């Protein structure tokens, strides 16, 4: 199994790859997935660059609220998107 390749695909799409070694590891993996699904949020974004040129645009999300920074929250998101031509 190409773990690096699967991790690259997962990270590039805002996901996460799991690699349980035994059947007994599956409940823990499913519990992590369940927890993530219960604690996710949707953030809407509208680019100031309205050019629909097919270019790849990188995105960076940062927590700027000092109180939230202390909680060591983690973002899992796509690193960018393509501005689809019309």
JSON list of N, CA and C in Angstrom, two decimals:
[
{"chain": "A", "resi": 1, "resn": "UNK", "atom": "N", "xyz": [0.85, -1.17, 0.00]},
{"chain": "A", "resi": 1, "resn": "UNK", "atom": "CA", "xyz": [0.00, 0.00, 0.00]},
{"chain": "A", "resi": 1, "resn": "UNK", "atom": "C", "xyz": [0.90, 1.24, 0.00]},
{"chain": "A", "resi": 2, "resn": "UNK", "atom": "N", "xyz": [0.53, 2.19, -0.81]},
{"chain": "A", "resi": 2, "resn": "UNK", "atom": "CA", "xyz": [1.29, 3.44, -0.91]},
{"chain": "A", "resi": 2, "resn": "UNK", "atom": "C", "xyz": [0.72, 4.46, 0.08]},
{"chain": "A", "resi": 3, "resn": "UNK", "atom": "N", "xyz": [1.20, 4.41, 1.32]},
{"chain": "A", "resi": 3, "resn": "UNK", "atom": "CA", "xyz": [0.68, 5.31, 2.36]},
{"chain": "A", "resi": 3, "resn": "UNK", "atom": "C", "xyz": [0.95, 6.77, 2.02]},
{"chain": "A", "resi": 4, "resn": "UNK", "atom": "N", "xyz": [2.13, 7.05, 1.49]},
{"chain": "A", "resi": 4, "resn": "UNK", "atom": "CA", "xyz": [2.44, 8.44, 1.14]},
{"chain": "A", "resi": 4, "resn": "UNK", "atom": "C", "xyz": [1.48, 8.96, 0.07]},
{"chain": "A", "resi": 5, "resn": "UNK", "atom": "N", "xyz": [1.19, 8.13, -0.91]},
{"chain": "A", "resi": 5, "resn": "UNK", "atom": "CA", "xyz": [0.26, 8.53, -1.97]},
{"chain": "A", "resi": 5, "resn": "UNK", "atom": "C", "xyz": [-1.14, 8.76, -1.44]},
{"chain": "A", "resi": 6, "resn": "UNK", "atom": "N", "xyz": [-1.61, 7.85, -0.59]},
{"chain": "A", "resi": 6, "resn": "UNK", "atom": "CA", "xyz": [-2.95, 8.01, -0.01]},
{"chain": "A", "resi": 6, "resn": "UNK", "atom": "C", "xyz": [-3.01, 9.23, 0.90]},
{"chain": "A", "resi": 7, "resn": "UNK", "atom": "N", "xyz": [-1.96, 9.46, 1.67]},
{"chain": "A", "resi": 7, "resn": "UNK", "atom": "CA", "xyz": [-1.93, 10.66, 2.52]},
{"chain": "A", "resi": 7, "resn": "UNK", "atom": "C", "xyz": [-1.92, 11.92, 1.67]},
{"chain": "A", "resi": 8, "resn": "UNK", "atom": "N", "xyz": [-1.20, 11.90, 0.55]},
{"chain": "A", "resi": 8, "resn": "UNK", "atom": "CA", "xyz": [-1.15, 13.07, -0.33]},
{"chain": "A", "resi": 8, "resn": "UNK", "atom": "C", "xyz": [-2.54, 13.38, -0.90]},
{"chain": "A", "resi": 9, "resn": "UNK", "atom": "N", "xyz": [-3.26, 12.34, -1.33]},
{"chain": "A", "resi": 9, "resn": "UNK", "atom": "CA", "xyz": [-4.61, 12.54, -1.86]},
{"chain": "A", "resi": 9, "resn": "UNK", "atom": "C", "xyz": [-5.52, 13.06, -0.76]},
{"chain": "A", "resi": 10, "resn": "UNK", "atom": "N", "xyz": [-5.45, 12.46, 0.41]},
{"chain": "A", "resi": 10, "resn": "UNK", "atom": "CA", "xyz": [-6.31, 12.89, 1.52]},
{"chain": "A", "resi": 10, "resn": "UNK", "atom": "C", "xyz": [-6.02, 14.34, 1.91]},
{"chain": "A", "resi": 11, "resn": "UNK", "atom": "N", "xyz": [-4.76, 14.68, 2.08]},
{"chain": "A", "resi": 11, "resn": "UNK", "atom": "CA", "xyz": [-4.41, 16.05, 2.46]},
{"chain": "A", "resi": 11, "resn": "UNK", "atom": "C", "xyz": [-4.77, 17.06, 1.38]},
{"chain": "A", "resi": 12, "resn": "UNK", "atom": "N", "xyz": [-4.62, 16.68, 0.12]},
{"chain": "A", "resi": 12, "resn": "UNK", "atom": "CA", "xyz": [-4.92, 17.58, -0.99]},
{"chain": "A", "resi": 12, "resn": "UNK", "atom": "C", "xyz": [-6.40, 17.87, -1.16]},
{"chain": "A", "resi": 13, "resn": "UNK", "atom": "N", "xyz": [-7.24, 17.04, -0.55]},
{"chain": "A", "resi": 13, "resn": "UNK", "atom": "CA", "xyz": [-8.68, 17.23, -0.67]},
{"chain": "A", "resi": 13, "resn": "UNK", "atom": "C", "xyz": [-9.32, 17.62, 0.65]},
{"chain": "A", "resi": 14, "resn": "UNK", "atom": "N", "xyz": [-8.49, 17.88, 1.65]},
{"chain": "A", "resi": 14, "resn": "UNK", "atom": "CA", "xyz": [-9.03, 18.27, 2.95]},
{"chain": "A", "resi": 14, "resn": "UNK", "atom": "C", "xyz": [-9.45, 17.09, 3.81]},
{"chain": "A", "resi": 15, "resn": "UNK", "atom": "N", "xyz": [-9.02, 15.91, 3.45]},
{"chain": "A", "resi": 15, "resn": "UNK", "atom": "CA", "xyz": [-9.41, 14.71, 4.19]},
{"chain": "A", "resi": 15, "resn": "UNK", "atom": "C", "xyz": [-8.27, 14.17, 5.05]},
{"chain": "A", "resi": 16, "resn": "UNK", "atom": "N", "xyz": [-8.45, 12.92, 5.43]},
{"chain": "A", "resi": 16, "resn": "UNK", "atom": "CA", "xyz": [-7.47, 12.27, 6.29]},
{"chain": "A", "resi": 16, "resn": "UNK", "atom": "C", "xyz": [-7.49, 10.78, 5.98]},
{"chain": "A", "resi": 17, "resn": "UNK", "atom": "N", "xyz": [-6.35, 10.15, 5.95]},
{"chain": "A", "resi": 17, "resn": "UNK", "atom": "CA", "xyz": [-6.25, 8.71, 5.68]},
{"chain": "A", "resi": 17, "resn": "UNK", "atom": "C", "xyz": [-6.05, 7.96, 6.99]},
{"chain": "A", "resi": 18, "resn": "UNK", "atom": "N", "xyz": [-6.67, 6.80, 7.09]},
{"chain": "A", "resi": 18, "resn": "UNK", "atom": "CA", "xyz": [-6.52, 5.93, 8.25]},
{"chain": "A", "resi": 18, "resn": "UNK", "atom": "C", "xyz": [-5.90, 4.61, 7.80]},
{"chain": "A", "resi": 19, "resn": "UNK", "atom": "N", "xyz": [-5.01, 4.07, 8.61]},
{"chain": "A", "resi": 19, "resn": "UNK", "atom": "CA", "xyz": [-4.33, 2.83, 8.27]},
{"chain": "A", "resi": 19, "resn": "UNK", "atom": "C", "xyz": [-4.37, 1.85, 9.45]},
{"chain": "A", "resi": 20, "resn": "UNK", "atom": "N", "xyz": [-5.55, 1.29, 9.74]},
{"chain": "A", "resi": 20, "resn": "UNK", "atom": "CA", "xyz": [-5.62, 0.34, 10.85]},
{"chain": "A", "resi": 20, "resn": "UNK", "atom": "C", "xyz": [-4.81, -0.92, 10.52]},
{"chain": "A", "resi": 21, "resn": "UNK", "atom": "N", "xyz": [-4.09, -1.42, 11.49]},
{"chain": "A", "resi": 21, "resn": "UNK", "atom": "CA", "xyz": [-3.24, -2.60, 11.27]},
{"chain": "A", "resi": 21, "resn": "UNK", "atom": "C", "xyz": [-4.00, -3.90, 11.47]},
{"chain": "A", "resi": 22, "resn": "UNK", "atom": "N", "xyz": [-5.00, -3.87, 12.37]},
{"chain": "A", "resi": 22, "resn": "UNK", "atom": "CA", "xyz": [-5.77, -5.08, 12.67]},
{"chain": "A", "resi": 22, "resn": "UNK", "atom": "C", "xyz": [-7.26, -4.73, 12.68]},
{"chain": "A", "resi": 23, "resn": "UNK", "atom": "N", "xyz": [-8.08, -5.76, 12.60]},
{"chain": "A", "resi": 23, "resn": "UNK", "atom": "CA", "xyz": [-9.53, -5.56, 12.68]},
{"chain": "A", "resi": 23, "resn": "UNK", "atom": "C", "xyz": [-9.91, -4.88, 13.99]},
{"chain": "A", "resi": 24, "resn": "UNK", "atom": "N", "xyz": [-9.17, -5.16, 15.03]},
{"chain": "A", "resi": 24, "resn": "UNK", "atom": "CA", "xyz": [-9.48, -4.59, 16.34]},
{"chain": "A", "resi": 24, "resn": "UNK", "atom": "C", "xyz": [-9.18, -3.09, 16.40]},
{"chain": "A", "resi": 25, "resn": "UNK", "atom": "N", "xyz": [-8.44, -2.57, 15.42]},
{"chain": "A", "resi": 25, "resn": "UNK", "atom": "CA", "xyz": [-8.14, -1.13, 15.36]},
{"chain": "A", "resi": 25, "resn": "UNK", "atom": "C", "xyz": [-9.27, -0.33, 14.70]},
{"chain": "A", "resi": 26, "resn": "UNK", "atom": "N", "xyz": [-10.19, -1.02, 14.03]},
{"chain": "A", "resi": 26, "resn": "UNK", "atom": "CA", "xyz": [-11.25, -0.33, 13.30]},
{"chain": "A", "resi": 26, "resn": "UNK", "atom": "C", "xyz": [-12.18, 0.49, 14.19]},
{"chain": "A", "resi": 27, "resn": "UNK", "atom": "N", "xyz": [-12.63, -0.04, 15.34]},
{"chain": "A", "resi": 27, "resn": "UNK", "atom": "CA", "xyz": [-13.52, 0.79, 16.17]},
{"chain": "A", "resi": 27, "resn": "UNK", "atom": "C", "xyz": [-12.91, 2.13, 16.57]},
{"chain": "A", "resi": 28, "resn": "UNK", "atom": "N", "xyz": [-11.62, 2.16, 16.88]},
{"chain": "A", "resi": 28, "resn": "UNK", "atom": "CA", "xyz": [-10.97, 3.43, 17.24]},
{"chain": "A", "resi": 28, "resn": "UNK", "atom": "C", "xyz": [-10.94, 4.38, 16.04]},
{"chain": "A", "resi": 29, "resn": "UNK", "atom": "N", "xyz": [-10.66, 3.85, 14.85]},
{"chain": "A", "resi": 29, "resn": "UNK", "atom": "CA", "xyz": [-10.63, 4.69, 13.64]},
{"chain": "A", "resi": 29, "resn": "UNK", "atom": "C", "xyz": [-12.02, 5.25, 13.37]},
{"chain": "A", "resi": 30, "resn": "UNK", "atom": "N", "xyz": [-13.05, 4.40, 13.48]},
{"chain": "A", "resi": 30, "resn": "UNK", "atom": "CA", "xyz": [-14.42, 4.87, 13.26]},
{"chain": "A", "resi": 30, "resn": "UNK", "atom": "C", "xyz": [-14.83, 5.89, 14.31]},
{"chain": "A", "resi": 31, "resn": "UNK", "atom": "N", "xyz": [-14.37, 5.73, 15.53]},
{"chain": "A", "resi": 31, "resn": "UNK", "atom": "CA", "xyz": [-14.70, 6.69, 16.59]},
{"chain": "A", "resi": 31, "resn": "UNK", "atom": "C", "xyz": [-14.08, 8.05, 16.28]},
{"chain": "A", "resi": 32, "resn": "UNK", "atom": "N", "xyz": [-12.85, 8.06, 15.76]},
{"chain": "A", "resi": 32, "resn": "UNK", "atom": "CA", "xyz": [-12.21, 9.32, 15.38]},
{"chain": "A", "resi": 32, "resn": "UNK", "atom": "C", "xyz": [-12.96, 9.99, 14.22]},
{"chain": "A", "resi": 33, "resn": "UNK", "atom": "N", "xyz": [-13.36, 9.19, 13.24]},
{"chain": "A", "resi": 33, "resn": "UNK", "atom": "CA", "xyz": [-14.12, 9.73, 12.11]},
{"chain": "A", "resi": 33, "resn": "UNK", "atom": "C", "xyz": [-15.45, 10.30, 12.60]},
{"chain": "A", "resi": 34, "resn": "UNK", "atom": "N", "xyz": [-16.12, 9.57, 13.48]},
{"chain": "A", "resi": 34, "resn": "UNK", "atom": "CA", "xyz": [-17.40, 10.05, 14.02]},
{"chain": "A", "resi": 34, "resn": "UNK", "atom": "C", "xyz": [-17.22, 11.37, 14.76]},
{"chain": "A", "resi": 35, "resn": "UNK", "atom": "N", "xyz": [-16.17, 11.47, 15.57]},
{"chain": "A", "resi": 35, "resn": "UNK", "atom": "CA", "xyz": [-15.92, 12.71, 16.32]},
{"chain": "A", "resi": 35, "resn": "UNK", "atom": "C", "xyz": [-15.65, 13.87, 15.37]},
{"chain": "A", "resi": 36, "resn": "UNK", "atom": "N", "xyz": [-14.88, 13.63, 14.33]},
{"chain": "A", "resi": 36, "resn": "UNK", "atom": "CA", "xyz": [-14.60, 14.70, 13.37]},
{"chain": "A", "resi": 36, "resn": "UNK", "atom": "C", "xyz": [-15.86, 15.13, 12.63]},
{"chain": "A", "resi": 37, "resn": "UNK", "atom": "N", "xyz": [-16.71, 14.17, 12.27]},
{"chain": "A", "resi": 37, "resn": "UNK", "atom": "CA", "xyz": [-17.95, 14.53, 11.57]},
{"chain": "A", "resi": 37, "resn": "UNK", "atom": "C", "xyz": [-18.88, 15.34, 12.47]},
{"chain": "A", "resi": 38, "resn": "UNK", "atom": "N", "xyz": [-18.84, 15.08, 13.76]},
{"chain": "A", "resi": 38, "resn": "UNK", "atom": "CA", "xyz": [-19.70, 15.80, 14.69]},
{"chain": "A", "resi": 38, "resn": "UNK", "atom": "C", "xyz": [-19.16, 17.20, 15.05]},
{"chain": "A", "resi": 39, "resn": "UNK", "atom": "N", "xyz": [-17.90, 17.47, 14.72]},
{"chain": "A", "resi": 39, "resn": "UNK", "atom": "CA", "xyz": [-17.31, 18.74, 15.13]},
{"chain": "A", "resi": 39, "resn": "UNK", "atom": "C", "xyz": [-16.82, 19.57, 13.94]},
{"chain": "A", "resi": 40, "resn": "UNK", "atom": "N", "xyz": [-17.36, 19.32, 12.77]},
{"chain": "A", "resi": 40, "resn": "UNK", "atom": "CA", "xyz": [-16.91, 20.09, 11.62]},
{"chain": "A", "resi": 40, "resn": "UNK", "atom": "C", "xyz": [-17.83, 21.28, 11.36]},
{"chain": "A", "resi": 41, "resn": "UNK", "atom": "N", "xyz": [-17.25, 22.26, 10.71]},
{"chain": "A", "resi": 41, "resn": "UNK", "atom": "CA", "xyz": [-17.96, 23.49, 10.36]},
{"chain": "A", "resi": 41, "resn": "UNK", "atom": "C", "xyz": [-17.77, 23.76, 8.88]},
{"chain": "A", "resi": 42, "resn": "UNK", "atom": "N", "xyz": [-18.69, 24.49, 8.31]},
{"chain": "A", "resi": 42, "resn": "UNK", "atom": "CA", "xyz": [-18.59, 24.91, 6.92]},
{"chain": "A", "resi": 42, "resn": "UNK", "atom": "C", "xyz": [-18.25, 26.39, 6.90]},
{"chain": "A", "resi": 43, "resn": "UNK", "atom": "N", "xyz": [-17.21, 26.72, 6.16]},
{"chain": "A", "resi": 43, "resn": "UNK", "atom": "CA", "xyz": [-16.81, 28.12, 6.00]},
{"chain": "A", "resi": 43, "resn": "UNK", "atom": "C", "xyz": [-17.01, 28.48, 4.54]},
{"chain": "A", "resi": 44, "resn": "UNK", "atom": "N", "xyz": [-17.76, 29.53, 4.27]},
{"chain": "A", "resi": 44, "resn": "UNK", "atom": "CA", "xyz": [-17.97, 29.99, 2.91]},
{"chain": "A", "resi": 44, "resn": "UNK", "atom": "C", "xyz": [-16.91, 31.03, 2.56]},
{"chain": "A", "resi": 45, "resn": "UNK", "atom": "N", "xyz": [-16.48, 31.02, 1.32]},
{"chain": "A", "resi": 45, "resn": "UNK", "atom": "CA", "xyz": [-15.42, 31.91, 0.87]},
{"chain": "A", "resi": 45, "resn": "UNK", "atom": "C", "xyz": [-15.78, 32.46, -0.50]},
{"chain": "A", "resi": 46, "resn": "UNK", "atom": "N", "xyz": [-15.60, 33.74, -0.69]},
{"chain": "A", "resi": 46, "resn": "UNK", "atom": "CA", "xyz": [-15.80, 34.37, -1.98]},
{"chain": "A", "resi": 46, "resn": "UNK", "atom": "C", "xyz": [-14.54, 35.17, -2.31]},
{"chain": "A", "resi": 47, "resn": "UNK", "atom": "N", "xyz": [-13.87, 34.76, -3.34]},
{"chain": "A", "resi": 47, "resn": "UNK", "atom": "CA", "xyz": [-12.61, 35.41, -3.71]},
{"chain": "A", "resi": 47, "resn": "UNK", "atom": "C", "xyz": [-12.83, 36.83, -4.22]},
{"chain": "A", "resi": 48, "resn": "UNK", "atom": "N", "xyz": [-11.90, 37.71, -3.92]},
{"chain": "A", "resi": 48, "resn": "UNK", "atom": "CA", "xyz": [-11.95, 39.06, -4.47]},
{"chain": "A", "resi": 48, "resn": "UNK", "atom": "C", "xyz": [-11.47, 39.05, -5.92]},
{"chain": "A", "resi": 49, "resn": "UNK", "atom": "N", "xyz": [-10.76, 37.98, -6.31]},
{"chain": "A", "resi": 49, "resn": "UNK", "atom": "CA", "xyz": [-10.31, 37.82, -7.70]},
{"chain": "A", "resi": 49, "resn": "UNK", "atom": "C", "xyz": [-11.42, 37.11, -8.47]},
{"chain": "A", "resi": 50, "resn": "UNK", "atom": "N", "xyz": [-12.15, 37.83, -9.27]},
{"chain": "A", "resi": 50, "resn": "UNK", "atom": "CA", "xyz": [-13.31, 37.29, -9.99]},
{"chain": "A", "resi": 50, "resn": "UNK", "atom": "C", "xyz": [-12.94, 36.70, -11.36]},
{"chain": "A", "resi": 51, "resn": "UNK", "atom": "N", "xyz": [-11.66, 36.66, -11.70]},
{"chain": "A", "resi": 51, "resn": "UNK", "atom": "CA", "xyz": [-11.23, 36.09, -12.98]},
{"chain": "A", "resi": 51, "resn": "UNK", "atom": "C", "xyz": [-11.48, 34.59, -12.99]},
{"chain": "A", "resi": 52, "resn": "UNK", "atom": "N", "xyz": [-12.23, 34.12, -13.97]},
{"chain": "A", "resi": 52, "resn": "UNK", "atom": "CA", "xyz": [-12.50, 32.68, -14.14]},
{"chain": "A", "resi": 52, "resn": "UNK", "atom": "C", "xyz": [-11.55, 32.16, -15.20]},
{"chain": "A", "resi": 53, "resn": "UNK", "atom": "N", "xyz": [-10.26, 32.08, -14.83]},
{"chain": "A", "resi": 53, "resn": "UNK", "atom": "CA", "xyz": [-9.21, 31.76, -15.80]},
{"chain": "A", "resi": 53, "resn": "UNK", "atom": "C", "xyz": [-8.65, 30.34, -15.67]},
{"chain": "A", "resi": 54, "resn": "UNK", "atom": "N", "xyz": [-9.23, 29.52, -14.82]},
{"chain": "A", "resi": 54, "resn": "UNK", "atom": "CA", "xyz": [-8.75, 28.15, -14.65]},
{"chain": "A", "resi": 54, "resn": "UNK", "atom": "C", "xyz": [-7.50, 28.04, -13.80]},
{"chain": "A", "resi": 55, "resn": "UNK", "atom": "N", "xyz": [-7.03, 29.16, -13.27]},
{"chain": "A", "resi": 55, "resn": "UNK", "atom": "CA", "xyz": [-5.81, 29.16, -12.47]},
{"chain": "A", "resi": 55, "resn": "UNK", "atom": "C", "xyz": [-6.04, 28.52, -11.10]},
{"chain": "A", "resi": 56, "resn": "UNK", "atom": "N", "xyz": [-4.99, 27.95, -10.56]},
{"chain": "A", "resi": 56, "resn": "UNK", "atom": "CA", "xyz": [-5.04, 27.39, -9.22]},
{"chain": "A", "resi": 56, "resn": "UNK", "atom": "C", "xyz": [-4.81, 28.51, -8.21]},
{"chain": "A", "resi": 57, "resn": "UNK", "atom": "N", "xyz": [-5.63, 28.55, -7.20]},
{"chain": "A", "resi": 57, "resn": "UNK", "atom": "CA", "xyz": [-5.52, 29.59, -6.17]},
{"chain": "A", "resi": 57, "resn": "UNK", "atom": "C", "xyz": [-5.32, 28.92, -4.82]},
{"chain": "A", "resi": 58, "resn": "UNK", "atom": "N", "xyz": [-4.23, 29.24, -4.17]},
{"chain": "A", "resi": 58, "resn": "UNK", "atom": "CA", "xyz": [-3.93, 28.69, -2.85]},
{"chain": "A", "resi": 58, "resn": "UNK", "atom": "C", "xyz": [-4.76, 29.42, -1.79]},
{"chain": "A", "resi": 59, "resn": "UNK", "atom": "N", "xyz": [-5.10, 28.69, -0.74]},
{"chain": "A", "resi": 59, "resn": "UNK", "atom": "CA", "xyz": [-5.84, 29.28, 0.38]},
{"chain": "A", "resi": 59, "resn": "UNK", "atom": "C", "xyz": [-5.06, 29.00, 1.66]},
{"chain": "A", "resi": 60, "resn": "UNK", "atom": "N", "xyz": [-5.15, 29.92, 2.59]},
{"chain": "A", "resi": 60, "resn": "UNK", "atom": "CA", "xyz": [-4.56, 29.72, 3.91]},
{"chain": "A", "resi": 60, "resn": "UNK", "atom": "C", "xyz": [-5.59, 30.18, 4.95]},
{"chain": "A", "resi": 61, "resn": "UNK", "atom": "N", "xyz": [-5.88, 29.31, 5.89]},
{"chain": "A", "resi": 61, "resn": "UNK", "atom": "CA", "xyz": [-6.81, 29.65, 6.97]},
{"chain": "A", "resi": 61, "resn": "UNK", "atom": "C", "xyz": [-6.02, 29.80, 8.25]},
{"chain": "A", "resi": 62, "resn": "UNK", "atom": "N", "xyz": [-6.25, 30.87, 8.95]},
{"chain": "A", "resi": 62, "resn": "UNK", "atom": "CA", "xyz": [-5.56, 31.13, 10.22]},
{"chain": "A", "resi": 62, "resn": "UNK", "atom": "C", "xyz": [-6.58, 31.51, 11.29]},
{"chain": "A", "resi": 63, "resn": "UNK", "atom": "N", "xyz": [-6.30, 31.10, 12.50]},
{"chain": "A", "resi": 63, "resn": "UNK", "atom": "CA", "xyz": [-7.11, 31.52, 13.64]},
{"chain": "A", "resi": 63, "resn": "UNK", "atom": "C", "xyz": [-6.47, 32.79, 14.19]},
{"chain": "A", "resi": 64, "resn": "UNK", "atom": "N", "xyz": [-7.21, 33.87, 14.19]},
{"chain": "A", "resi": 64, "resn": "UNK", "atom": "CA", "xyz": [-6.65, 35.15, 14.64]},
{"chain": "A", "resi": 64, "resn": "UNK", "atom": "C", "xyz": [-7.12, 35.53, 16.04]},
{"chain": "A", "resi": 65, "resn": "UNK", "atom": "N", "xyz": [-8.17, 34.90, 16.52]},
{"chain": "A", "resi": 65, "resn": "UNK", "atom": "CA", "xyz": [-8.68, 35.18, 17.87]},
{"chain": "A", "resi": 65, "resn": "UNK", "atom": "C", "xyz": [-7.73, 34.55, 18.90]},
{"chain": "A", "resi": 66, "resn": "UNK", "atom": "N", "xyz": [-7.09, 35.36, 19.77]},
{"chain": "A", "resi": 66, "resn": "UNK", "atom": "CA", "xyz": [-6.13, 34.83, 20.73]},
{"chain": "A", "resi": 66, "resn": "UNK", "atom": "C", "xyz": [-6.72, 33.75, 21.66]},
{"chain": "A", "resi": 67, "resn": "UNK", "atom": "N", "xyz": [-7.98, 33.90, 22.04]},
{"chain": "A", "resi": 67, "resn": "UNK", "atom": "CA", "xyz": [-8.60, 32.91, 22.91]},
{"chain": "A", "resi": 67, "resn": "UNK", "atom": "C", "xyz": [-8.75, 31.56, 22.20]},
{"chain": "A", "resi": 68, "resn": "UNK", "atom": "N", "xyz": [-9.11, 31.62, 20.94]},
{"chain": "A", "resi": 68, "resn": "UNK", "atom": "CA", "xyz": [-9.24, 30.37, 20.17]},
{"chain": "A", "resi": 68, "resn": "UNK", "atom": "C", "xyz": [-7.88, 29.77, 19.86]},
{"chain": "A", "resi": 69, "resn": "UNK", "atom": "N", "xyz": [-6.86, 30.60, 19.69]},
{"chain": "A", "resi": 69, "resn": "UNK", "atom": "CA", "xyz": [-5.51, 30.09, 19.44]},
{"chain": "A", "resi": 69, "resn": "UNK", "atom": "C", "xyz": [-5.03, 29.23, 20.61]},
{"chain": "A", "resi": 70, "resn": "UNK", "atom": "N", "xyz": [-5.43, 29.57, 21.81]},
{"chain": "A", "resi": 70, "resn": "UNK", "atom": "CA", "xyz": [-5.03, 28.80, 22.99]},
{"chain": "A", "resi": 70, "resn": "UNK", "atom": "C", "xyz": [-5.61, 27.38, 22.97]},
{"chain": "A", "resi": 71, "resn": "UNK", "atom": "N", "xyz": [-6.72, 27.20, 22.30]},
{"chain": "A", "resi": 71, "resn": "UNK", "atom": "CA", "xyz": [-7.37, 25.89, 22.25]},
{"chain": "A", "resi": 71, "resn": "UNK", "atom": "C", "xyz": [-6.69, 24.92, 21.29]},
{"chain": "A", "resi": 72, "resn": "UNK", "atom": "N", "xyz": [-5.72, 25.39, 20.54]},
{"chain": "A", "resi": 72, "resn": "UNK", "atom": "CA", "xyz": [-4.97, 24.58, 19.58]},
{"chain": "A", "resi": 72, "resn": "UNK", "atom": "C", "xyz": [-5.91, 23.82, 18.63]},
{"chain": "A", "resi": 73, "resn": "UNK", "atom": "N", "xyz": [-6.86, 24.55, 18.07]},
{"chain": "A", "resi": 73, "resn": "UNK", "atom": "CA", "xyz": [-7.77, 23.97, 17.10]},
{"chain": "A", "resi": 73, "resn": "UNK", "atom": "C", "xyz": [-7.01, 23.64, 15.83]},
{"chain": "A", "resi": 74, "resn": "UNK", "atom": "N", "xyz": [-7.53, 22.68, 15.07]},
{"chain": "A", "resi": 74, "resn": "UNK", "atom": "CA", "xyz": [-6.89, 22.29, 13.81]},
{"chain": "A", "resi": 74, "resn": "UNK", "atom": "C", "xyz": [-7.88, 22.42, 12.67]},
{"chain": "A", "resi": 75, "resn": "UNK", "atom": "N", "xyz": [-7.38, 22.96, 11.56]},
{"chain": "A", "resi": 75, "resn": "UNK", "atom": "CA", "xyz": [-8.17, 23.05, 10.34]},
{"chain": "A", "resi": 75, "resn": "UNK", "atom": "C", "xyz": [-7.78, 21.90, 9.43]},
{"chain": "A", "resi": 76, "resn": "UNK", "atom": "N", "xyz": [-8.74, 21.30, 8.81]},
{"chain": "A", "resi": 76, "resn": "UNK", "atom": "CA", "xyz": [-8.48, 20.35, 7.74]},
{"chain": "A", "resi": 76, "resn": "UNK", "atom": "C", "xyz": [-9.26, 20.86, 6.55]},
{"chain": "A", "resi": 77, "resn": "UNK", "atom": "N", "xyz": [-8.54, 21.25, 5.51]},
{"chain": "A", "resi": 77, "resn": "UNK", "atom": "CA", "xyz": [-9.18, 21.87, 4.35]},
{"chain": "A", "resi": 77, "resn": "UNK", "atom": "C", "xyz": [-8.32, 21.64, 3.11]},
{"chain": "A", "resi": 78, "resn": "UNK", "atom": "N", "xyz": [-8.94, 21.85, 1.97]},
{"chain": "A", "resi": 78, "resn": "UNK", "atom": "CA", "xyz": [-8.17, 21.79, 0.74]},
{"chain": "A", "resi": 78, "resn": "UNK", "atom": "C", "xyz": [-7.20, 22.96, 0.73]},
{"chain": "A", "resi": 79, "resn": "UNK", "atom": "N", "xyz": [-6.00, 22.76, 0.21]},
{"chain": "A", "resi": 79, "resn": "UNK", "atom": "CA", "xyz": [-5.02, 23.86, 0.20]},
{"chain": "A", "resi": 79, "resn": "UNK", "atom": "C", "xyz": [-5.31, 24.91, -0.87]},
{"chain": "A", "resi": 80, "resn": "UNK", "atom": "N", "xyz": [-6.26, 24.66, -1.75]},
{"chain": "A", "resi": 80, "resn": "UNK", "atom": "CA", "xyz": [-6.58, 25.62, -2.79]},
{"chain": "A", "resi": 80, "resn": "UNK", "atom": "C", "xyz": [-7.68, 25.10, -3.70]},
{"chain": "A", "resi": 81, "resn": "UNK", "atom": "N", "xyz": [-7.89, 25.81, -4.79]},
{"chain": "A", "resi": 81, "resn": "UNK", "atom": "CA", "xyz": [-8.94, 25.44, -5.74]},
{"chain": "A", "resi": 81, "resn": "UNK", "atom": "C", "xyz": [-8.60, 26.00, -7.10]},
{"chain": "A", "resi": 82, "resn": "UNK", "atom": "N", "xyz": [-9.27, 25.48, -8.12]},
{"chain": "A", "resi": 82, "resn": "UNK", "atom": "CA", "xyz": [-9.12, 26.00, -9.46]},
{"chain": "A", "resi": 82, "resn": "UNK", "atom": "C", "xyz": [-10.31, 26.91, -9.76]},
{"chain": "A", "resi": 83, "resn": "UNK", "atom": "N", "xyz": [-10.02, 28.10, -10.29]},
{"chain": "A", "resi": 83, "resn": "UNK", "atom": "CA", "xyz": [-11.08, 29.04, -10.67]},
{"chain": "A", "resi": 83, "resn": "UNK", "atom": "C", "xyz": [-11.60, 28.59, -12.03]},
{"chain": "A", "resi": 84, "resn": "UNK", "atom": "N", "xyz": [-12.66, 27.82, -12.02]},
{"chain": "A", "resi": 84, "resn": "UNK", "atom": "CA", "xyz": [-13.18, 27.21, -13.25]},
{"chain": "A", "resi": 84, "resn": "UNK", "atom": "C", "xyz": [-13.56, 28.26, -14.27]},
{"chain": "A", "resi": 85, "resn": "UNK", "atom": "N", "xyz": [-13.09, 28.07, -15.51]},
{"chain": "A", "resi": 85, "resn": "UNK", "atom": "CA", "xyz": [-13.50, 28.99, -16.57]},
{"chain": "A", "resi": 85, "resn": "UNK", "atom": "C", "xyz": [-14.99, 28.87, -16.84]},
{"chain": "A", "resi": 86, "resn": "UNK", "atom": "N", "xyz": [-15.59, 29.96, -17.27]},
{"chain": "A", "resi": 86, "resn": "UNK", "atom": "CA", "xyz": [-17.04, 29.95, -17.56]},
{"chain": "A", "resi": 86, "resn": "UNK", "atom": "C", "xyz": [-17.33, 29.26, -18.86]}
]
